C-alpha cells in the first residue's frame, strides 16, 4: 500500500458525499494503491450509513467505526493503527481542508521529509476565539523547535508510516505536535494549503471546553517554555523590587515619609508577587518532568541499526 488517507469524522453526514466526490477527483494525482480510511468517531447522525453507501461504489474506501465519541485526535490514532500505507495523510472531514492539496503534501514527503504540515493561508475561522489563541500558541512553540513551522493547528498533514506509528505509540495526550517530532530528529517541513469555511456554517464539532483544553494541551505538550517565561517574569519582579527598595531609602532622605512608604509598599508587593510566581514556575518545571514521564515521550529514537 503506497498511501493511506485518514479522516476522522463526527456527525458529518452532510460532508461525506462531497468529500468522497472530491477525493475521487484527485485520486489519479496520487500514488497507488491507496486507501481512504474514514474513522467514524461515534457519530449519532447518518454518517455511518453515508460512508457505507459510498463504500459500495468506491473500493478504496474503508470505514473504522469507534464504539463512542473519543475525540478527533484519538480517532486519528485509530486510523494510524489501521492504516497500511507507506505514507499517511490526515485531514478534516468537514471540507475545511481541501483534498486537492494532498498531492502537494505527498510530493514533499517524497522529497524525504518525515512530517509535512499544512500551513493554512487565509484561514476561515473566527478571529478572537480561534485565530488569536493560535497566534499565541504558534508563537510560543515556534521558539522551541529545531524546524519551526507556522501553523501547529492544521490537521492536513502527511507522515511517513514510521512517524505515524511513533505518534500513535506514545502520544497518550490528546494532541501531538510536529515540534515534538522535530525534537526527536524527524525532518519536519510545511507547505501552504487552502482553508475553507465549514459548509454547514456551524463553527465546529468541538465545544468551548474542548477548545480550551486543546489550547492548554498544545501549549504544555509541545514545549516547557511557558514555565521558563513564568520564572523569568518572577525573577524580573524580584529584581525590580530591589530598585523600589532603593527608591524607598532615597525618598526617606530627600522626599519625605509618605513617598518612602509608597516605594516600600511597591517593593514588598513586587517581592512577594515575584517570589510566588518564581516558585510556581519552578514547581511547573517539576510537573513538566512528570508529564513527560507519564506521556511516555521517548528520550531518543533509533533510525536504524546496521
Ligand atoms: N471530529 C472527530 N471527533 C470529535 C470532533 C471532531 O472526529 O469529537 C472530526 C470532525 O468531524 C472533523 C474534524 O474532526 O472532521 C475536525 O473537527 P472540527 O471541524 O470540529 O474542528 P475545527 O475545524 O473547528 O478545528
Ligand atoms: Mg473544521
CSV table of C-alpha atoms and ligand atoms in Angstrom, one decimal:
chain,number,residue,atom,x,y,z
A,1,UNK,CA,0.0,0.0,0.0
A,2,UNK,CA,1.5,3.3,-1.0
A,3,UNK,CA,-0.8,5.8,0.7
A,4,UNK,CA,-3.4,5.9,3.5
A,5,UNK,CA,-5.6,8.9,3.9
A,6,UNK,CA,-7.0,9.1,7.4
A,7,UNK,CA,-10.1,11.2,8.0
A,8,UNK,CA,-11.8,11.4,11.5
A,9,UNK,CA,-15.5,12.2,11.3
A,10,UNK,CA,-18.0,13.0,14.0
A,11,UNK,CA,-21.6,13.9,12.9
A,12,UNK,CA,-20.5,14.9,9.4
A,13,UNK,CA,-23.4,13.3,7.4
A,14,UNK,CA,-23.7,16.4,5.1
A,15,UNK,CA,-20.0,16.4,4.2
A,16,UNK,CA,-19.4,12.7,3.4
A,17,UNK,CA,-20.7,12.7,-0.2
A,18,UNK,CA,-19.0,15.9,-1.3
A,19,UNK,CA,-15.8,14.7,0.5
A,20,UNK,CA,-15.8,11.3,-1.3
A,21,UNK,CA,-16.5,13.1,-4.6
A,22,UNK,CA,-13.6,15.5,-4.2
A,23,UNK,CA,-11.3,12.6,-3.1
A,24,UNK,CA,-12.3,10.6,-6.2
A,25,UNK,CA,-11.5,13.5,-8.5
A,26,UNK,CA,-7.9,13.7,-7.3
A,27,UNK,CA,-7.0,10.0,-6.9
A,28,UNK,CA,-5.3,9.9,-10.3
A,29,UNK,CA,-2.8,12.5,-9.0
A,30,UNK,CA,-1.8,10.3,-6.1
A,31,UNK,CA,0.4,7.2,-5.7
A,32,UNK,CA,-1.5,3.9,-5.9
A,33,UNK,CA,-2.5,1.6,-4.4
A,34,UNK,CA,-4.1,3.8,-1.8
A,35,UNK,CA,-6.8,3.6,0.8
A,36,UNK,CA,-9.0,6.2,2.4
A,37,UNK,CA,-9.9,5.4,6.0
A,38,UNK,CA,-12.8,7.3,7.5
A,39,UNK,CA,-12.7,6.9,11.3
A,40,UNK,CA,-16.3,7.3,12.4
A,41,UNK,CA,-15.8,8.8,15.9
A,42,UNK,CA,-19.1,7.7,17.5
A,43,UNK,CA,-21.4,9.8,15.2
A,44,UNK,CA,-25.0,9.9,16.1
A,45,UNK,CA,-26.3,11.1,12.7
A,46,UNK,CA,-26.3,9.3,9.4
A,47,UNK,CA,-22.5,9.5,8.9
A,48,UNK,CA,-22.1,5.7,9.1
A,49,UNK,CA,-24.9,5.0,6.5
A,50,UNK,CA,-23.4,7.6,4.2
A,51,UNK,CA,-20.0,6.0,4.5
A,52,UNK,CA,-21.3,2.5,3.8
A,53,UNK,CA,-23.2,3.7,0.8
A,54,UNK,CA,-20.1,5.4,-0.6
A,55,UNK,CA,-18.0,2.3,0.1
A,56,UNK,CA,-20.3,0.2,-2.1
A,57,UNK,CA,-19.1,2.2,-5.2
A,58,UNK,CA,-15.6,3.1,-4.1
A,59,UNK,CA,-13.4,0.1,-3.3
A,60,UNK,CA,-10.6,2.3,-1.9
A,61,UNK,CA,-12.8,3.5,1.0
A,62,UNK,CA,-12.6,1.9,4.4
A,63,UNK,CA,-14.7,2.6,7.5
A,64,UNK,CA,-13.4,2.2,11.1
A,65,UNK,CA,-16.3,2.7,13.5
A,66,UNK,CA,-15.4,3.6,17.1
A,67,UNK,CA,-17.7,2.5,19.9
A,68,UNK,CA,-18.3,6.0,21.1
A,69,UNK,CA,-17.0,9.5,20.6
A,70,UNK,CA,-13.3,9.6,21.6
A,71,UNK,CA,-12.3,12.9,20.1
A,72,UNK,CA,-10.6,13.9,16.9
A,73,UNK,CA,-7.0,13.0,17.9
A,74,UNK,CA,-7.7,9.6,19.4
A,75,UNK,CA,-9.9,8.8,16.3
A,76,UNK,CA,-6.9,9.7,14.2
A,77,UNK,CA,-4.6,7.3,16.2
A,78,UNK,CA,-7.2,4.6,15.4
A,79,UNK,CA,-6.8,5.5,11.8
A,80,UNK,CA,-3.0,5.3,12.0
A,81,UNK,CA,-3.2,1.9,13.7
A,82,UNK,CA,-5.4,0.5,10.9
A,83,UNK,CA,-3.5,2.1,8.0
A,84,UNK,CA,-1.2,0.1,5.8
A,85,UNK,CA,0.3,2.8,3.6
A,86,UNK,CA,3.9,3.7,3.3
A,87,UNK,CA,2.7,7.3,3.7
A,88,UNK,CA,-0.2,8.6,5.7
A,89,UNK,CA,-2.1,11.8,5.1
A,90,UNK,CA,-4.6,13.2,7.6
A,91,UNK,CA,-7.3,15.8,7.0
A,92,UNK,CA,-10.6,17.1,8.4
A,93,UNK,CA,-13.8,15.5,7.1
A,94,UNK,CA,-15.8,18.8,7.1
A,95,UNK,CA,-14.4,20.2,3.8
A,96,UNK,CA,-12.4,22.9,5.7
A,97,UNK,CA,-9.2,21.2,4.4
A,98,UNK,CA,-9.1,20.8,0.6
A,99,UNK,CA,-8.3,17.2,-0.7
A,100,UNK,CA,-6.8,18.9,-3.8
A,101,UNK,CA,-3.8,19.9,-1.6
A,102,UNK,CA,-3.0,16.2,-0.8
A,103,UNK,CA,-0.7,15.8,-3.9
A,104,UNK,CA,1.4,18.7,-2.6
A,105,UNK,CA,1.8,17.0,0.8
A,106,UNK,CA,2.8,13.7,-0.8
A,107,UNK,CA,5.3,15.4,-3.1
A,108,UNK,CA,7.1,16.9,-0.1
A,109,UNK,CA,7.1,13.5,1.7
A,110,UNK,CA,8.7,12.0,-1.3
A,111,UNK,CA,11.5,14.6,-1.0
A,112,UNK,CA,12.4,12.8,2.2
A,113,UNK,CA,10.6,14.6,4.9
A,114,UNK,CA,9.0,12.6,7.7
A,115,UNK,CA,6.3,15.0,8.6
A,116,UNK,CA,4.8,17.7,6.3
A,117,UNK,CA,2.4,20.2,7.8
A,118,UNK,CA,-0.2,22.2,6.1
A,119,UNK,CA,0.0,26.0,6.6
A,120,UNK,CA,-3.4,27.4,6.2
A,121,UNK,CA,-3.4,30.5,4.1
A,122,UNK,CA,-6.3,32.8,4.6
A,123,UNK,CA,-7.7,30.8,7.5
A,124,UNK,CA,-11.5,30.8,7.6
A,125,UNK,CA,-12.2,30.6,11.3
A,126,UNK,CA,-13.4,33.0,13.9
A,127,UNK,CA,-10.8,35.7,14.7
A,128,UNK,CA,-11.0,36.1,18.5
A,129,UNK,CA,-11.9,32.7,19.6
A,130,UNK,CA,-9.8,30.7,17.2
A,131,UNK,CA,-7.1,32.7,15.4
A,132,UNK,CA,-5.8,34.7,18.3
A,133,UNK,CA,-5.2,31.7,20.5
A,134,UNK,CA,-3.5,30.0,17.6
A,135,UNK,CA,-1.2,33.0,17.1
A,136,UNK,CA,-0.2,32.8,20.8
A,137,UNK,CA,0.4,29.0,20.7
A,138,UNK,CA,2.3,29.1,17.4
A,139,UNK,CA,4.5,32.0,18.6
A,140,UNK,CA,5.4,30.2,21.9
A,141,UNK,CA,6.2,26.8,20.3
A,142,UNK,CA,8.0,28.1,17.2
A,143,UNK,CA,10.6,29.4,19.6
A,144,UNK,CA,11.3,25.9,20.9
A,145,UNK,CA,11.6,23.9,17.7
A,146,UNK,CA,14.5,22.8,15.5
A,147,UNK,CA,12.3,23.1,12.4
A,148,UNK,CA,9.9,26.0,13.2
A,149,UNK,CA,6.6,25.8,11.4
A,150,UNK,CA,3.8,28.5,11.3
A,151,UNK,CA,0.7,26.5,11.8
A,152,UNK,CA,0.6,23.9,14.5
A,153,UNK,CA,-3.1,23.5,14.3
A,154,UNK,CA,-3.7,22.5,10.7
A,155,UNK,CA,-4.9,18.9,10.5
A,156,UNK,CA,-3.9,18.5,6.9
A,157,UNK,CA,-0.6,16.8,7.3
A,158,UNK,CA,1.5,14.0,5.9
A,159,UNK,CA,3.6,11.4,7.7
A,160,UNK,CA,5.8,8.5,6.8
A,161,UNK,CA,4.4,5.3,8.2
A,162,UNK,CA,7.2,5.3,10.7
A,163,UNK,CA,6.4,8.8,12.0
A,164,UNK,CA,2.7,7.9,12.3
A,165,UNK,CA,3.5,4.7,14.2
A,166,UNK,CA,5.7,6.6,16.7
A,167,UNK,CA,2.9,9.2,17.2
A,168,UNK,CA,0.3,6.5,17.9
A,169,UNK,CA,2.7,4.6,20.1
A,170,UNK,CA,3.5,7.3,22.6
A,171,UNK,CA,1.0,10.1,22.3
A,172,UNK,CA,-1.1,9.4,25.3
A,173,UNK,CA,-2.1,13.0,25.4
A,174,UNK,CA,-5.0,14.4,23.4
A,175,UNK,CA,-2.9,16.1,20.7
A,176,UNK,CA,0.6,15.8,19.2
A,177,UNK,CA,2.8,18.4,17.7
A,178,UNK,CA,5.2,18.5,14.9
A,179,UNK,CA,7.6,20.3,17.2
A,180,UNK,CA,7.8,17.2,19.5
A,181,UNK,CA,8.8,15.1,16.5
A,182,UNK,CA,11.3,17.7,15.2
A,183,UNK,CA,13.0,17.4,18.6
A,184,UNK,CA,13.2,13.7,18.2
A,185,UNK,CA,15.0,14.1,14.9
A,186,UNK,CA,12.2,13.7,12.4
A,187,UNK,CA,12.5,16.0,9.4
A,188,UNK,CA,9.5,18.4,9.6
A,189,UNK,CA,8.5,20.9,6.9
A,190,UNK,CA,5.4,22.8,5.8
A,191,UNK,CA,3.5,23.6,2.6
A,192,UNK,CA,0.9,26.3,2.0
A,193,UNK,CA,-2.6,24.9,1.8
A,194,UNK,CA,-6.1,26.3,1.3
A,195,UNK,CA,-8.7,26.6,4.0
A,196,UNK,CA,-12.5,26.9,3.6
A,197,UNK,CA,-15.3,27.9,5.9
A,198,UNK,CA,-17.4,25.0,7.3
A,199,UNK,CA,-20.1,24.4,4.6
A,200,UNK,CA,-22.8,23.9,7.2
A,201,UNK,CA,-21.9,27.4,8.7
A,202,UNK,CA,-21.6,25.9,12.2
A,203,UNK,CA,-18.3,26.7,13.8
A,204,UNK,CA,-17.0,23.4,14.9
A,205,UNK,CA,-17.7,19.9,16.3
A,206,UNK,CA,-15.6,20.8,19.3
A,207,UNK,CA,-17.2,22.6,22.2
A,208,UNK,CA,-15.6,25.6,24.0
A,209,UNK,CA,-14.3,23.4,26.9
A,210,UNK,CA,-12.5,21.1,24.4
A,211,UNK,CA,-11.1,24.1,22.7
A,212,UNK,CA,-9.6,25.5,25.9
A,213,UNK,CA,-8.2,22.1,26.8
A,214,UNK,CA,-6.7,21.8,23.3
A,215,UNK,CA,-5.1,25.2,23.7
A,216,UNK,CA,-3.5,24.2,27.0
A,217,UNK,CA,-2.6,20.8,25.7
A,218,UNK,CA,-0.7,22.3,22.8
A,219,UNK,CA,1.0,24.8,25.0
A,220,UNK,CA,2.3,22.4,27.6
A,221,UNK,CA,2.6,19.4,25.3
A,222,UNK,CA,4.9,20.9,22.8
A,223,UNK,CA,7.1,23.0,25.0
A,224,UNK,CA,8.1,23.6,28.6
A,225,UNK,CA,8.9,27.2,27.8
A,226,UNK,CA,5.8,28.7,29.4
A,227,UNK,CA,7.3,27.7,32.8
A,228,UNK,CA,10.6,29.4,31.8
A,229,UNK,CA,8.7,32.6,30.9
A,230,UNK,CA,6.9,32.5,34.3
A,231,UNK,CA,10.2,32.1,36.2
A,232,UNK,CA,11.8,35.0,34.2
A,233,UNK,CA,8.8,37.2,35.0
A,234,UNK,CA,9.1,36.3,38.7
A,235,UNK,CA,12.8,37.0,38.8
A,236,UNK,CA,12.3,40.3,37.0
A,237,UNK,CA,9.7,41.4,39.6
A,238,UNK,CA,12.1,40.5,42.4
A,239,UNK,CA,14.9,42.4,40.7
A,240,UNK,CA,12.7,45.5,40.3
A,241,UNK,CA,11.6,45.2,43.9
A,242,UNK,CA,15.2,45.8,44.9
A,243,UNK,CA,15.1,49.0,42.8
A,244,UNK,CA,11.9,50.0,44.7
A,245,UNK,CA,13.6,49.4,48.0
A,246,UNK,CA,16.5,51.7,47.0
A,247,UNK,CA,13.9,54.3,45.9
A,248,UNK,CA,12.2,54.0,49.3
A,249,UNK,CA,15.5,54.6,51.1
A,250,UNK,CA,16.3,57.6,48.9
A,251,UNK,CA,12.8,59.0,49.4
A,252,UNK,CA,13.4,58.8,53.2
A,253,UNK,CA,16.3,61.1,52.8
A,254,UNK,CA,15.0,63.6,50.1
A,255,UNK,CA,11.3,63.1,49.6
A,256,UNK,CA,9.7,62.5,53.0
A,257,UNK,CA,7.9,59.7,54.7
A,258,UNK,CA,4.9,59.2,52.5
A,259,UNK,CA,6.9,58.8,49.3
A,260,UNK,CA,9.2,56.4,51.2
A,261,UNK,CA,6.2,54.4,52.4
A,262,UNK,CA,4.7,54.2,48.8
A,263,UNK,CA,8.0,52.8,47.5
A,264,UNK,CA,8.3,50.4,50.4
A,265,UNK,CA,4.8,49.0,49.6
A,266,UNK,CA,5.7,48.7,45.9
A,267,UNK,CA,8.9,46.9,46.9
A,268,UNK,CA,7.0,44.5,49.2
A,269,UNK,CA,4.3,43.7,46.7
A,270,UNK,CA,6.8,43.1,43.9
A,271,UNK,CA,8.9,40.9,46.1
A,272,UNK,CA,6.0,38.8,47.3
A,273,UNK,CA,4.5,38.5,43.8
A,274,UNK,CA,7.8,37.7,42.2
A,275,UNK,CA,8.6,35.0,44.8
A,276,UNK,CA,5.2,33.3,44.4
A,277,UNK,CA,5.5,33.4,40.6
A,278,UNK,CA,9.1,32.1,40.6
A,279,UNK,CA,8.2,29.3,42.9
A,280,UNK,CA,5.1,28.3,40.8
A,281,UNK,CA,7.3,28.3,37.7
A,282,UNK,CA,9.9,26.1,39.4
A,283,UNK,CA,7.1,23.7,40.5
A,284,UNK,CA,5.9,23.8,36.9
A,285,UNK,CA,9.3,22.5,35.8
A,286,UNK,CA,8.9,19.5,38.1
A,287,UNK,CA,5.4,18.9,36.9
A,288,UNK,CA,6.7,19.1,33.3
A,289,UNK,CA,9.1,16.3,34.0
A,290,UNK,CA,6.3,14.1,35.5
A,291,UNK,CA,4.2,14.9,32.4
A,292,UNK,CA,7.0,13.7,30.1
A,293,UNK,CA,7.4,10.5,32.1
A,294,UNK,CA,3.7,9.6,32.0
A,295,UNK,CA,3.3,10.8,28.5
A,296,UNK,CA,6.0,8.2,27.6
A,297,UNK,CA,7.8,10.8,25.4
A,298,UNK,CA,10.9,8.9,24.4
A,299,UNK,CA,14.3,10.4,25.1
A,300,UNK,CA,15.7,9.3,21.8
A,301,UNK,CA,14.7,7.3,18.7
A,302,UNK,CA,16.9,5.0,16.7
A,303,UNK,CA,16.6,5.4,13.0
A,304,UNK,CA,18.2,2.0,12.0
A,305,UNK,CA,20.9,-0.4,13.2
A,306,UNK,CA,23.2,-1.7,10.5
B,1,LIG,N1,-14.1,15.3,14.9
B,1,LIG,C1,-14.0,14.0,15.4
B,1,LIG,N2,-14.3,13.8,16.7
B,1,LIG,C2,-14.7,14.8,17.5
B,1,LIG,C3,-14.7,16.1,17.0
B,1,LIG,C4,-14.4,16.3,15.7
B,1,LIG,O1,-13.6,13.0,14.7
B,1,LIG,O2,-15.0,14.6,18.7
B,1,LIG,C5,-13.7,15.5,13.4
B,1,LIG,C6,-14.7,16.3,12.7
B,1,LIG,O3,-15.8,15.6,12.2
B,1,LIG,C7,-13.9,16.9,11.6
B,1,LIG,C8,-12.5,17.1,12.3
B,1,LIG,O4,-12.5,16.2,13.4
B,1,LIG,O5,-13.7,16.0,10.5
B,1,LIG,C9,-12.3,18.5,12.7
B,1,LIG,O6,-13.3,18.9,13.6
B,1,LIG,P1,-13.9,20.4,13.6
B,1,LIG,O7,-14.2,20.8,12.3
B,1,LIG,O8,-14.9,20.4,14.6
B,1,LIG,O9,-12.6,21.1,14.1
B,1,LIG,P2,-12.1,22.6,13.7
B,1,LIG,O10,-12.1,22.7,12.2
B,1,LIG,O11,-13.1,23.5,14.3
B,1,LIG,O12,-10.8,22.7,14.4
B,2,LIG,MG1,-13.4,22.1,10.9
